[in-house]
Coordinates of C-alpha atoms in Angstrom, one line a residue:
X1 CA -5.3 10.6 -16.9
X2 CA -8.7 12.2 -17.0
X3 CA -10.3 15.6 -16.8
X4 CA -12.5 16.4 -13.8
X5 CA -15.6 17.1 -15.8
X6 CA -17.9 14.4 -14.2
X7 CA -20.6 15.8 -11.9
X8 CA -19.9 15.5 -8.2
X9 CA -22.1 12.7 -6.8
X10 CA -22.1 12.6 -3.0
X11 CA -24.3 9.4 -2.9
X12 CA -21.7 7.5 -4.9
X13 CA -18.9 8.8 -2.7
X14 CA -20.7 7.7 0.4
X15 CA -21.5 4.3 -1.2
X16 CA -17.8 3.8 -2.1
X17 CA -16.7 4.7 1.5
X18 CA -19.4 2.5 3.1
X19 CA -18.4 -0.5 0.9
X20 CA -14.7 0.0 1.7
X21 CA -15.2 0.1 5.5
X22 CA -17.7 -2.8 5.3
X23 CA -15.0 -4.9 3.7
X24 CA -12.2 -3.6 5.9
X25 CA -13.8 -2.5 9.2
X26 CA -10.5 -2.5 11.1
X27 CA -8.1 -1.7 8.2
X28 CA -5.7 -4.2 6.6
X29 CA -2.0 -5.0 7.0
X30 CA -1.4 -4.1 3.4
X31 CA -2.7 -0.6 3.9
X32 CA -1.1 2.4 5.5
X33 CA -3.3 3.7 8.3
X34 CA -2.7 7.3 7.2
X35 CA -4.2 6.4 3.8
X36 CA -7.2 4.8 5.5
X37 CA -7.7 8.0 7.4
X38 CA -7.8 9.9 4.1
X39 CA -10.4 7.5 2.7
X40 CA -12.5 8.2 5.8
X41 CA -12.1 11.9 5.6
X42 CA -11.6 13.2 2.0
X43 CA -14.6 13.1 -0.3
X44 CA -12.6 14.7 -3.1
X45 CA -10.1 11.8 -3.1
X46 CA -12.8 9.3 -3.5
X47 CA -14.4 11.5 -6.2
X48 CA -11.2 11.3 -8.2
X49 CA -11.2 7.5 -8.0
X50 CA -14.8 7.4 -9.2
X51 CA -13.7 9.6 -12.1
X52 CA -11.2 7.1 -13.4
X53 CA -13.7 4.3 -12.8
X54 CA -16.4 6.0 -14.9
X55 CA -18.7 6.2 -11.8
X56 CA -18.7 2.4 -11.4
X57 CA -18.5 2.0 -7.6
X58 CA -17.5 -1.7 -7.8
X59 CA -14.6 -0.8 -10.1
X60 CA -13.7 2.2 -8.0
X61 CA -13.4 -0.1 -4.9
X62 CA -11.0 -2.4 -6.7
X63 CA -8.9 0.5 -7.8
X64 CA -8.9 2.0 -4.3
X65 CA -7.6 -1.3 -3.0
X66 CA -4.8 -1.4 -5.6
X67 CA -3.9 2.2 -4.8
X68 CA -3.6 1.7 -1.1
X69 CA -1.5 -1.5 -1.5
X70 CA 0.9 0.3 -3.9
X71 CA 1.2 3.3 -1.6
X72 CA 2.3 1.2 1.3
X73 CA 4.6 -0.9 -0.8
X74 CA 6.5 2.2 -2.0
X75 CA 6.1 4.0 1.4
X76 CA 4.7 7.1 -0.4
X77 CA 3.7 8.8 2.9
X78 CA 7.3 8.7 4.2
X79 CA 9.0 10.2 1.1
X80 CA 10.7 13.6 1.8
X81 CA 13.6 15.5 0.3
X82 CA 15.9 13.6 2.7
X83 CA 14.9 10.3 1.0
X84 CA 17.0 11.1 -2.1
X85 CA 20.8 11.5 -2.7
X86 CA 22.3 14.9 -3.3
X87 CA 23.1 14.2 -7.0
X88 CA 19.4 13.8 -7.9
X89 CA 18.4 17.0 -5.9
X90 CA 21.2 19.0 -7.5
X91 CA 20.3 17.9 -11.1
X92 CA 16.6 18.6 -10.6
X93 CA 15.2 16.1 -13.2
X94 CA 11.7 17.1 -12.0
X95 CA 10.4 20.3 -10.5
X96 CA 7.2 22.3 -10.5
X97 CA 7.1 25.8 -11.8
X98 CA 4.5 27.9 -13.6
X99 CA 1.0 27.2 -15.1
X100 CA -0.4 26.6 -18.5
X101 CA -3.1 28.6 -20.2
X102 CA -5.8 26.6 -18.4
X103 CA -4.2 27.5 -15.0
X104 CA -2.9 24.0 -14.4
X105 CA 0.4 23.6 -12.5
X106 CA 3.4 22.5 -14.7
X107 CA 5.6 19.6 -13.6
X108 CA 8.8 19.7 -15.7
X109 CA 10.5 16.4 -16.5
X110 CA 14.0 16.9 -17.9
X111 CA 14.6 13.5 -19.5
X112 CA 18.3 14.2 -20.3
X113 CA 19.2 14.1 -16.6
X114 CA 18.2 10.4 -16.3
X115 CA 20.6 7.7 -17.4
X116 CA 19.3 4.1 -17.8
X117 CA 21.2 1.0 -16.9
X118 CA 21.8 1.4 -13.1
X119 CA 19.0 -0.4 -11.2
X120 CA 19.5 1.8 -8.1
X121 CA 19.2 5.0 -10.1
X122 CA 16.2 3.6 -11.8
X123 CA 14.5 2.9 -8.4
X124 CA 15.4 6.4 -7.2
X125 CA 14.0 8.0 -10.4
X126 CA 10.7 6.2 -9.8
X127 CA 10.5 7.3 -6.2
X128 CA 11.4 10.8 -7.2
X129 CA 8.5 10.8 -9.7
X130 CA 6.1 9.5 -7.0
X131 CA 7.4 12.1 -4.5
X132 CA 6.6 15.0 -6.9
X133 CA 3.2 13.6 -7.9
X134 CA 2.3 13.2 -4.2
X135 CA 3.3 16.8 -3.6
X136 CA 1.1 18.0 -6.5
X137 CA -1.8 15.9 -5.3
X138 CA -2.0 17.1 -1.7
X139 CA -0.5 20.7 -1.8
X140 CA -3.3 21.9 -4.1
X141 CA -6.0 19.2 -4.3
X142 CA -8.5 21.3 -6.2
X143 CA -6.3 22.1 -9.2
X144 CA -4.9 19.5 -11.6
X145 CA -1.5 19.6 -13.2
X146 CA 0.1 19.0 -16.6
X147 CA 3.5 17.4 -17.2
X148 CA 5.9 18.6 -19.8
X149 CA 8.4 15.9 -20.7
X150 CA 11.3 18.0 -22.1
X151 CA 13.2 15.8 -24.6
X152 CA 15.7 18.5 -25.6
X153 CA 19.2 17.0 -25.3
X154 CA 17.8 13.5 -24.6
X155 CA 18.9 10.4 -26.5
X156 CA 18.5 6.6 -26.5
X157 CA 20.6 6.4 -23.3
X158 CA 18.1 8.6 -21.5
X159 CA 14.9 6.9 -22.5
X160 CA 14.2 4.3 -19.8
X161 CA 11.0 2.4 -20.8
X162 CA 10.5 1.1 -17.2
X163 CA 10.6 4.7 -15.8
X164 CA 8.2 5.9 -18.5
X165 CA 5.8 2.9 -17.8
X166 CA 6.0 3.8 -14.0
X167 CA 5.1 7.4 -14.8
X168 CA 2.1 6.5 -17.0
X169 CA 0.8 3.8 -14.5
X170 CA 1.1 6.4 -11.7
X171 CA -1.0 8.9 -13.7
X172 CA -3.6 6.4 -14.8
X173 CA -4.2 4.8 -11.4
X174 CA -2.1 5.7 -8.4
X175 CA -2.6 9.5 -8.5
X176 CA -6.2 9.6 -9.9
X177 CA -7.3 12.6 -12.0
X178 CA -4.2 14.5 -11.1
X179 CA -2.8 15.1 -14.6
X180 CA -4.8 16.8 -17.3
X181 CA -2.2 16.4 -20.1
X182 CA 1.2 14.9 -20.7
X183 CA 3.1 16.9 -23.2
X184 CA 6.1 15.4 -25.0
X185 CA 8.3 18.3 -26.2
X186 CA 10.7 18.0 -29.2
X187 CA 11.1 14.3 -29.2
X188 CA 13.9 13.2 -31.7
X189 CA 12.7 10.9 -34.5
X190 CA 15.2 8.2 -33.3
X191 CA 13.0 7.7 -30.2
X192 CA 9.8 7.1 -32.2
X193 CA 10.3 3.3 -32.0
X194 CA 10.5 3.4 -28.2
X195 CA 7.3 5.5 -28.0
X196 CA 5.4 3.1 -30.2
X197 CA 6.1 0.4 -27.6
X198 CA 5.0 2.7 -24.8
X199 CA 1.8 3.8 -26.6
X200 CA 0.6 0.2 -26.7
X201 CA 0.5 0.3 -22.9
X202 CA -1.8 3.2 -22.8
X203 CA -5.6 3.1 -22.6
X204 CA -7.6 4.9 -25.2
X205 CA -8.6 7.4 -22.5
X206 CA -5.0 8.1 -21.7
X207 CA -4.0 8.5 -25.3
X208 CA -6.4 11.4 -25.5
X209 CA -4.3 13.1 -22.8
X210 CA -0.9 12.6 -24.5
X211 CA 0.3 15.3 -26.9
X212 CA 3.5 15.6 -28.9
X213 CA 4.4 19.3 -29.4
X214 CA 7.2 21.1 -31.3
X215 CA 8.7 24.5 -30.6
X216 CA 6.3 26.1 -33.1
X217 CA 3.3 24.8 -31.2
X218 CA 4.3 25.4 -27.6
X219 CA 2.8 28.9 -27.3
X220 CA -0.6 27.5 -28.1
X221 CA -0.6 25.9 -24.7
X222 CA 1.7 28.0 -22.5
X223 CA 2.3 31.7 -22.2
X224 CA 5.8 32.9 -23.0
X225 CA 6.5 34.1 -19.4
X226 CA 5.8 30.5 -18.2
X227 CA 8.3 28.9 -20.6
X228 CA 12.1 28.6 -20.3
X229 CA 14.3 30.4 -22.8
X230 CA 15.2 27.3 -24.8
X231 CA 11.5 26.8 -25.6
X232 CA 11.2 30.4 -26.8
X233 CA 9.9 31.7 -23.5
X234 CA 11.2 34.5 -21.2
X235 CA 11.5 32.6 -17.9
X236 CA 15.3 32.5 -17.0
X237 CA 14.8 30.2 -14.0
X238 CA 17.3 27.4 -13.6
X239 CA 16.9 24.7 -10.9
X240 CA 19.4 24.9 -8.1
X241 CA 19.8 22.9 -4.8
X242 CA 19.1 24.0 -2.2
X243 CA 16.6 26.3 -3.8
X244 CA 16.6 29.9 -2.8
X245 CA 14.5 30.7 0.3
X246 CA 10.9 30.6 -1.0
X247 CA 7.9 30.4 1.2
X248 CA 5.3 27.9 -0.1
X249 CA 1.9 26.9 1.2
X250 CA 2.2 24.4 4.0
X251 CA 0.6 21.0 3.8
X252 CA -2.5 21.1 5.9
X253 CA -4.7 18.0 6.0
X254 CA -7.5 20.2 7.2
X255 CA -7.6 22.3 4.0
X256 CA -9.7 19.8 2.2
X257 CA -11.7 18.9 5.3
X258 CA -14.9 17.3 4.0
X259 CA -16.8 18.6 7.0
X260 CA -17.3 21.6 4.6
X261 CA -18.8 19.2 2.0
X262 CA -17.6 21.0 -1.0
X263 CA -19.2 24.4 -1.5
X264 CA -19.0 24.1 -5.3
X265 CA -21.8 21.6 -5.3
X266 CA -24.1 23.7 -3.1
X267 CA -24.4 20.9 -0.6
X268 CA -26.7 21.7 2.3
X269 CA -24.1 20.3 4.7
X270 CA -21.6 23.0 4.0
X271 CA -20.8 25.1 7.1
X272 CA -18.9 28.3 7.7
X273 CA -15.4 27.8 9.1
X274 CA -16.4 30.4 11.6
X275 CA -19.5 28.5 12.7
X276 CA -18.1 25.0 12.6
X277 CA -17.7 24.7 16.4
X278 CA -20.7 26.0 18.4
X279 CA -18.6 25.8 21.5
X280 CA -16.0 28.3 20.4
X281 CA -15.3 31.0 23.0
X282 CA -14.0 34.3 21.7
X283 CA -11.4 36.0 23.8
X284 CA -11.5 39.6 24.9
X285 CA -8.0 41.1 24.4
X286 CA -8.3 43.0 27.6
X287 CA -9.2 39.9 29.7
X288 CA -6.6 38.4 32.0
X289 CA -5.3 35.3 30.3
X290 CA -5.3 33.4 33.6
X291 CA -9.1 33.9 33.9
X292 CA -9.8 32.3 30.5
X293 CA -11.0 28.7 31.0
X294 CA -9.1 26.2 28.8
X295 CA -11.1 24.6 26.0
X296 CA -8.3 22.4 24.7
X297 CA -9.1 18.7 24.7
X298 CA -7.0 15.7 24.1
X299 CA -7.1 15.0 20.3
X300 CA -8.9 11.6 19.7
X301 CA -7.0 9.1 17.6
X302 CA -8.3 7.5 14.4
X303 CA -7.6 3.8 13.7
X304 CA -5.3 3.6 16.7
X305 CA -2.7 5.8 15.0
X306 CA -3.8 9.0 13.2
X307 CA -5.0 11.9 15.3
X308 CA -8.2 13.4 14.2
X309 CA -7.4 16.6 12.4
X310 CA -8.6 19.9 13.9
X311 CA -10.9 22.1 11.8
X312 CA -10.1 25.7 11.1
X313 CA -12.3 27.2 13.9
X314 CA -11.4 30.0 16.2
X315 CA -10.0 28.7 19.5
X316 CA -9.1 30.6 22.6
X317 CA -5.3 30.7 23.4
X318 CA -4.0 27.8 25.5
X319 CA -3.5 28.6 29.1
X320 CA -1.3 27.4 31.9
X321 CA -4.0 24.9 32.9
X322 CA -3.8 23.2 29.5
X323 CA -2.4 19.7 29.9
X324 CA -0.7 19.9 26.5
X325 CA 1.8 22.5 27.7
X326 CA 2.6 21.1 31.2
X327 CA 6.3 20.7 31.8
X328 CA 7.5 17.2 32.0
X329 CA 10.0 16.1 34.6
X330 CA 13.6 15.9 33.4
X331 CA 13.2 18.3 30.5
X332 CA 16.3 20.4 29.7
X333 CA 16.3 24.1 30.3
X334 CA 13.8 25.8 27.8
X335 CA 15.2 27.7 24.9
X336 CA 14.0 31.3 25.3
X337 CA 12.5 33.2 22.4
X338 CA 10.5 36.5 22.1
X339 CA 7.2 35.8 23.8
X340 CA 4.8 37.7 21.6
X341 CA 5.0 39.7 18.3
X342 CA 2.4 42.4 18.2
X343 CA 1.6 43.1 14.6
X344 CA -0.9 45.6 13.1
X345 CA -3.5 42.8 12.5
X346 CA -2.6 39.8 14.7
X347 CA -0.4 39.1 17.7
X348 CA 1.7 36.0 17.2
X349 CA 2.9 33.9 20.1
X350 CA 5.8 32.9 20.1
X351 CA 7.2 36.1 18.6
X352 CA 10.4 35.0 16.7
X353 CA 11.1 31.3 16.9
X354 CA 9.2 28.0 16.8
X355 CA 10.8 25.5 19.2
X356 CA 10.4 21.9 18.1
X357 CA 10.4 19.3 20.8
X358 CA 10.2 15.5 20.6
X359 CA 6.8 13.9 20.7
X360 CA 5.9 10.4 22.0
X361 CA 4.6 9.1 18.7
X362 CA 5.5 5.4 18.6
X363 CA 4.8 5.1 14.9
X364 CA 7.2 8.0 14.1
X365 CA 9.9 8.4 16.8
X366 CA 11.5 11.3 14.8
X367 CA 8.4 13.4 15.0
X368 CA 8.7 16.8 16.7
X369 CA 6.0 19.3 17.4
X370 CA 5.7 23.1 18.0
X371 CA 2.8 25.5 17.8
X372 CA 1.8 29.1 17.7
X373 CA -1.2 31.2 18.7
X374 CA -2.6 34.0 16.5
X375 CA -4.9 36.6 18.1
X376 CA -6.9 39.1 16.1
X377 CA -6.2 42.6 17.5
X378 CA -8.5 44.5 15.2
X379 CA -12.3 45.2 15.0
X380 CA -12.8 43.2 11.8
X381 CA -12.3 39.7 10.5
X382 CA -8.7 38.8 9.6
X383 CA -7.7 36.0 7.3
X384 CA -4.3 34.3 7.9
X385 CA -2.1 31.8 6.0
X386 CA 1.0 29.9 7.1
X387 CA 3.8 29.2 4.7
X388 CA 7.2 27.6 5.0
X389 CA 10.4 27.1 3.1
X390 CA 10.1 23.3 3.4
X391 CA 6.5 22.2 3.2
X392 CA 7.4 18.6 2.6
X393 CA 8.9 18.3 6.1
X394 CA 6.0 19.9 8.1
X395 CA 2.2 19.5 8.6
X396 CA 0.4 22.6 9.8
X397 CA -3.1 22.4 11.4
X398 CA -4.8 24.6 10.4
X399 CA -2.6 26.3 7.8
X400 CA -5.2 29.0 6.9
X401 CA -8.5 30.4 8.1
X402 CA -10.3 33.4 9.5
X403 CA -10.2 34.9 13.0
X404 CA -13.1 36.9 14.4
X405 CA -12.4 40.3 16.1
X406 CA -10.6 39.6 19.4
X407 CA -10.6 35.8 19.0
X408 CA -7.6 33.5 18.8
X409 CA -6.6 30.4 16.9
X410 CA -4.1 27.7 18.1
X411 CA -2.0 26.3 15.3
X412 CA -0.1 23.0 15.5
X413 CA 3.1 22.6 13.6
X414 CA 4.5 19.0 13.2
X415 CA 8.0 18.1 11.9
X416 CA 7.4 14.8 10.1
X417 CA 11.0 13.5 10.5
X418 CA 14.3 13.5 8.8
X419 CA 17.6 15.2 9.5
X420 CA 17.0 17.3 12.6
X421 CA 19.9 19.6 11.8
X422 CA 17.9 20.9 8.8
X423 CA 15.2 22.3 11.1
X424 CA 17.4 25.3 12.0
X425 CA 17.6 26.2 8.2
X426 CA 13.8 26.3 7.8
X427 CA 11.6 29.4 8.3
X428 CA 7.8 30.0 8.6
X429 CA 5.9 33.0 7.2
X430 CA 2.7 34.2 8.8
X431 CA 0.5 36.2 6.4
X432 CA -2.5 38.2 7.5
X433 CA -5.0 40.5 5.8
X434 CA -8.2 42.2 6.8
X435 CA -11.4 40.7 5.3
X436 CA -13.8 43.5 6.4
X437 CA -17.4 42.4 6.0
X438 CA -16.5 39.6 3.6
X439 CA -17.3 36.1 4.9
X440 CA -15.8 33.0 3.4
X441 CA -18.0 30.1 4.0
X442 CA -15.6 27.4 2.9
X443 CA -11.9 26.8 2.4
X444 CA -12.3 27.2 -1.4
X445 CA -14.0 30.6 -0.9
X446 CA -11.2 31.6 1.4
X447 CA -8.6 30.6 -1.2
X448 CA -10.4 32.8 -3.8
X449 CA -10.5 35.7 -1.3
X450 CA -6.7 35.5 -1.0
X451 CA -6.4 35.7 -4.8
X452 CA -8.2 39.0 -4.8
X453 CA -6.2 40.5 -1.9
X454 CA -3.7 43.2 -2.9
X455 CA -0.1 42.5 -1.8
X456 CA 0.1 45.9 -0.2
X457 CA -2.6 45.0 2.3
X458 CA -0.9 41.7 3.4
X459 CA 1.1 41.8 6.6
X460 CA 3.9 39.3 6.9
X461 CA 6.0 38.0 9.9
X462 CA 8.8 35.5 9.7
X463 CA 9.6 32.9 12.3
X464 CA 12.8 30.8 12.5
X465 CA 12.9 27.3 13.7
X466 CA 14.8 25.8 16.6
X467 CA 15.3 22.1 17.4
X468 CA 15.4 21.4 21.2
X469 CA 17.6 18.6 22.3
X470 CA 15.7 15.9 24.2
X471 CA 16.9 15.1 27.7
X472 CA 18.2 11.6 26.9
X473 CA 20.5 13.2 24.3
X474 CA 22.1 15.6 26.7
X475 CA 25.6 14.7 28.1
X476 CA 27.1 16.6 31.0
X477 CA 30.8 17.8 31.1
X478 CA 31.4 15.3 33.8
X479 CA 30.2 12.4 31.6
X480 CA 32.4 13.6 28.8
X481 CA 35.5 13.8 31.0
X482 CA 34.7 10.4 32.3
X483 CA 34.4 8.9 28.9
X484 CA 37.7 10.6 27.8
X485 CA 39.5 9.2 30.8
X486 CA 38.3 5.7 30.0
X487 CA 39.5 6.1 26.4
X488 CA 42.9 7.4 27.5
X489 CA 43.4 4.4 29.8
X490 CA 42.6 2.1 27.0
X491 CA 45.0 3.8 24.7
X492 CA 47.8 3.8 27.4
X493 CA 47.2 0.1 28.0
X494 CA 47.4 -0.6 24.3
X495 CA 50.6 1.4 24.0
X496 CA 52.2 -0.6 26.9
X497 CA 51.2 -3.9 25.4
X498 CA 52.5 -2.9 22.1
X499 CA 55.9 -1.8 23.6
X500 CA 56.2 -5.1 25.5
X501 CA 55.4 -7.0 22.3
X502 CA 58.0 -4.9 20.4
X503 CA 60.8 -5.6 22.9
X504 CA 59.9 -9.3 23.1
X505 CA 60.0 -9.5 19.3
X506 CA 63.3 -7.7 19.2
X507 CA 64.9 -10.2 21.6
X508 CA 63.6 -13.1 19.6
X509 CA 64.9 -11.7 16.4
X510 CA 68.4 -11.3 17.9
X511 CA 68.4 -14.9 19.1
X512 CA 67.3 -16.1 15.7
X513 CA 70.2 -14.2 14.0
X514 CA 72.7 -15.6 16.5
X515 CA 71.5 -19.1 15.9
X516 CA 71.7 -18.6 12.1
X517 CA 75.3 -17.3 12.4
X518 CA 76.3 -20.3 14.5
X519 CA 74.7 -22.7 12.1
X520 CA 76.6 -21.1 9.2
X521 CA 79.9 -21.3 11.0
X522 CA 79.4 -25.0 11.9
X523 CA 78.4 -25.8 8.3
X524 CA 81.6 -24.1 7.0
X525 CA 83.8 -26.0 9.4
X526 CA 82.3 -29.4 8.4
X527 CA 82.8 -28.7 4.8
X528 CA 86.4 -27.6 5.3
X529 CA 87.3 -30.6 7.5
X530 CA 85.9 -33.1 5.0
X531 CA 87.6 -31.8 2.0
X532 CA 91.0 -30.4 3.2
X533 CA 93.9 -32.7 4.2
X534 CA 97.6 -31.5 5.2
X535 CA 100.3 -32.8 2.6
X536 CA 104.2 -33.4 3.1
X537 CA 105.0 -34.7 -0.5
X538 CA 108.2 -34.0 -2.4
X539 CA 106.6 -31.3 -4.3
X540 CA 105.7 -29.5 -1.2
X541 CA 102.2 -29.6 -2.1
X542 CA 99.8 -29.7 0.7
X543 CA 97.1 -31.4 -1.6
X544 CA 97.7 -35.0 -2.8
X545 CA 95.3 -36.9 -5.0
X546 CA 94.9 -40.6 -4.0
X547 CA 95.9 -41.8 -7.5
X548 CA 99.1 -39.9 -7.3
X549 CA 100.0 -41.3 -3.9
X550 CA 99.4 -44.9 -5.2
X551 CA 101.6 -44.3 -8.2
X552 CA 104.4 -43.0 -6.1
X553 CA 104.2 -46.1 -3.8
X554 CA 104.5 -48.4 -6.8
X555 CA 107.5 -46.6 -8.2
X556 CA 109.2 -46.8 -4.8
X557 CA 108.7 -50.6 -4.6
X558 CA 110.3 -51.1 -8.0

């Protein structure tokens, strides 16, 4: 945990990057290629690593290696909402809402919702923390965050030392310079012994960014409208899953494109997003679309896997000659949607629905892609921004930018994978506003321009999402009937065999019963014949004991 107060040193950043690729010119099996692409592209990411290394390039290189190994081990790039069970999403132990008095985003950590003891739940809790820190890191890279660890209602059963150690190590190393402060709110005195153990794990630098606060102190750091009611605030928000439809900024890997070279430093390499591509061709709205030559090119690949990301320049709309929109053989019938939406500032194509179709990405077979084209229909510059209800499932390139009068920009929307049935529940929001003579020379300047825009001047248009079924997943009615007939035959055959077996078993049982009856009768006859003899003695008894017979014979002889 460290504040971003160190001067931005481009030479050190270039040195760190050069040393990394000199050591790993073709990557490494312990690194995710998507992370290697970030090292190649994002100066600000390397700047943050230099911050936690106190500008020591050798130490920064060692930390960078540890970070990349850890990220692949935990599969951080593949974490989405679908990676977690419903009970965690419904409880909402972590969520981001509001800002502190220094305009840092707030990540709320409700400790009472975690129960220690179950190894699987502990693993899920660690991944959920990493998931949220990753969202905070890339959704708004320029602005740090604070974490409020809310201890209200938490006891010894909720304090998991392993989870807290994971959180602290993540903030100290794996998400560099992300967190300005970790606030511990209303910790019960019973838990002091546990925190004394945890404090021993902290560096002196991190201890300076750890603060224990009480209810009487909380308003010194947060405004009342940013605090929940139980902290003395006025925000009545309660986490719910799924959250209400809320359009949030999409994740755009172009937003921090270091081709702009950070306008805050006044670097001479900074370029206007409008002038980035000298080969840009502006489109006359009255010109026949078929006469417009296609300027789309196949996107080159980085490190054999990651496509080079497109900058936020103005591109002409794609035409029928563009190889990226050629129909493939065997594709199912296209799902129709409204062709174009003509708004007061921009025309949006398609007009009402984004249709996602399967890509041929071997590294991510679940990836689907769609796209839209925005055309400026005014005589002044127009700024646009793309938002979605599920930013963790999509990547938008570019997600914001400026469009010259009459020009167009092609936007690529990628579904990163997960449950495809959730695509139909997502929506996209296209916002546009006139800039007039104002010219934003970088992404950060454009973000500041959006903050000054009045809501009344923003034009919005919503797009729903449709997931197109790939050809190999389609089954005709004939195939279904054929499968049903085969199943019916198997069922009938099984019933016949079961009936035959039942009759055979029934006959066998009858034979067994008959044999048992005969055996019983034979046994009774043998017993009777051995023990019963007919008698004609004087007493008329039919039973004579041998001793009585002998006695009678002796009496007769006398």
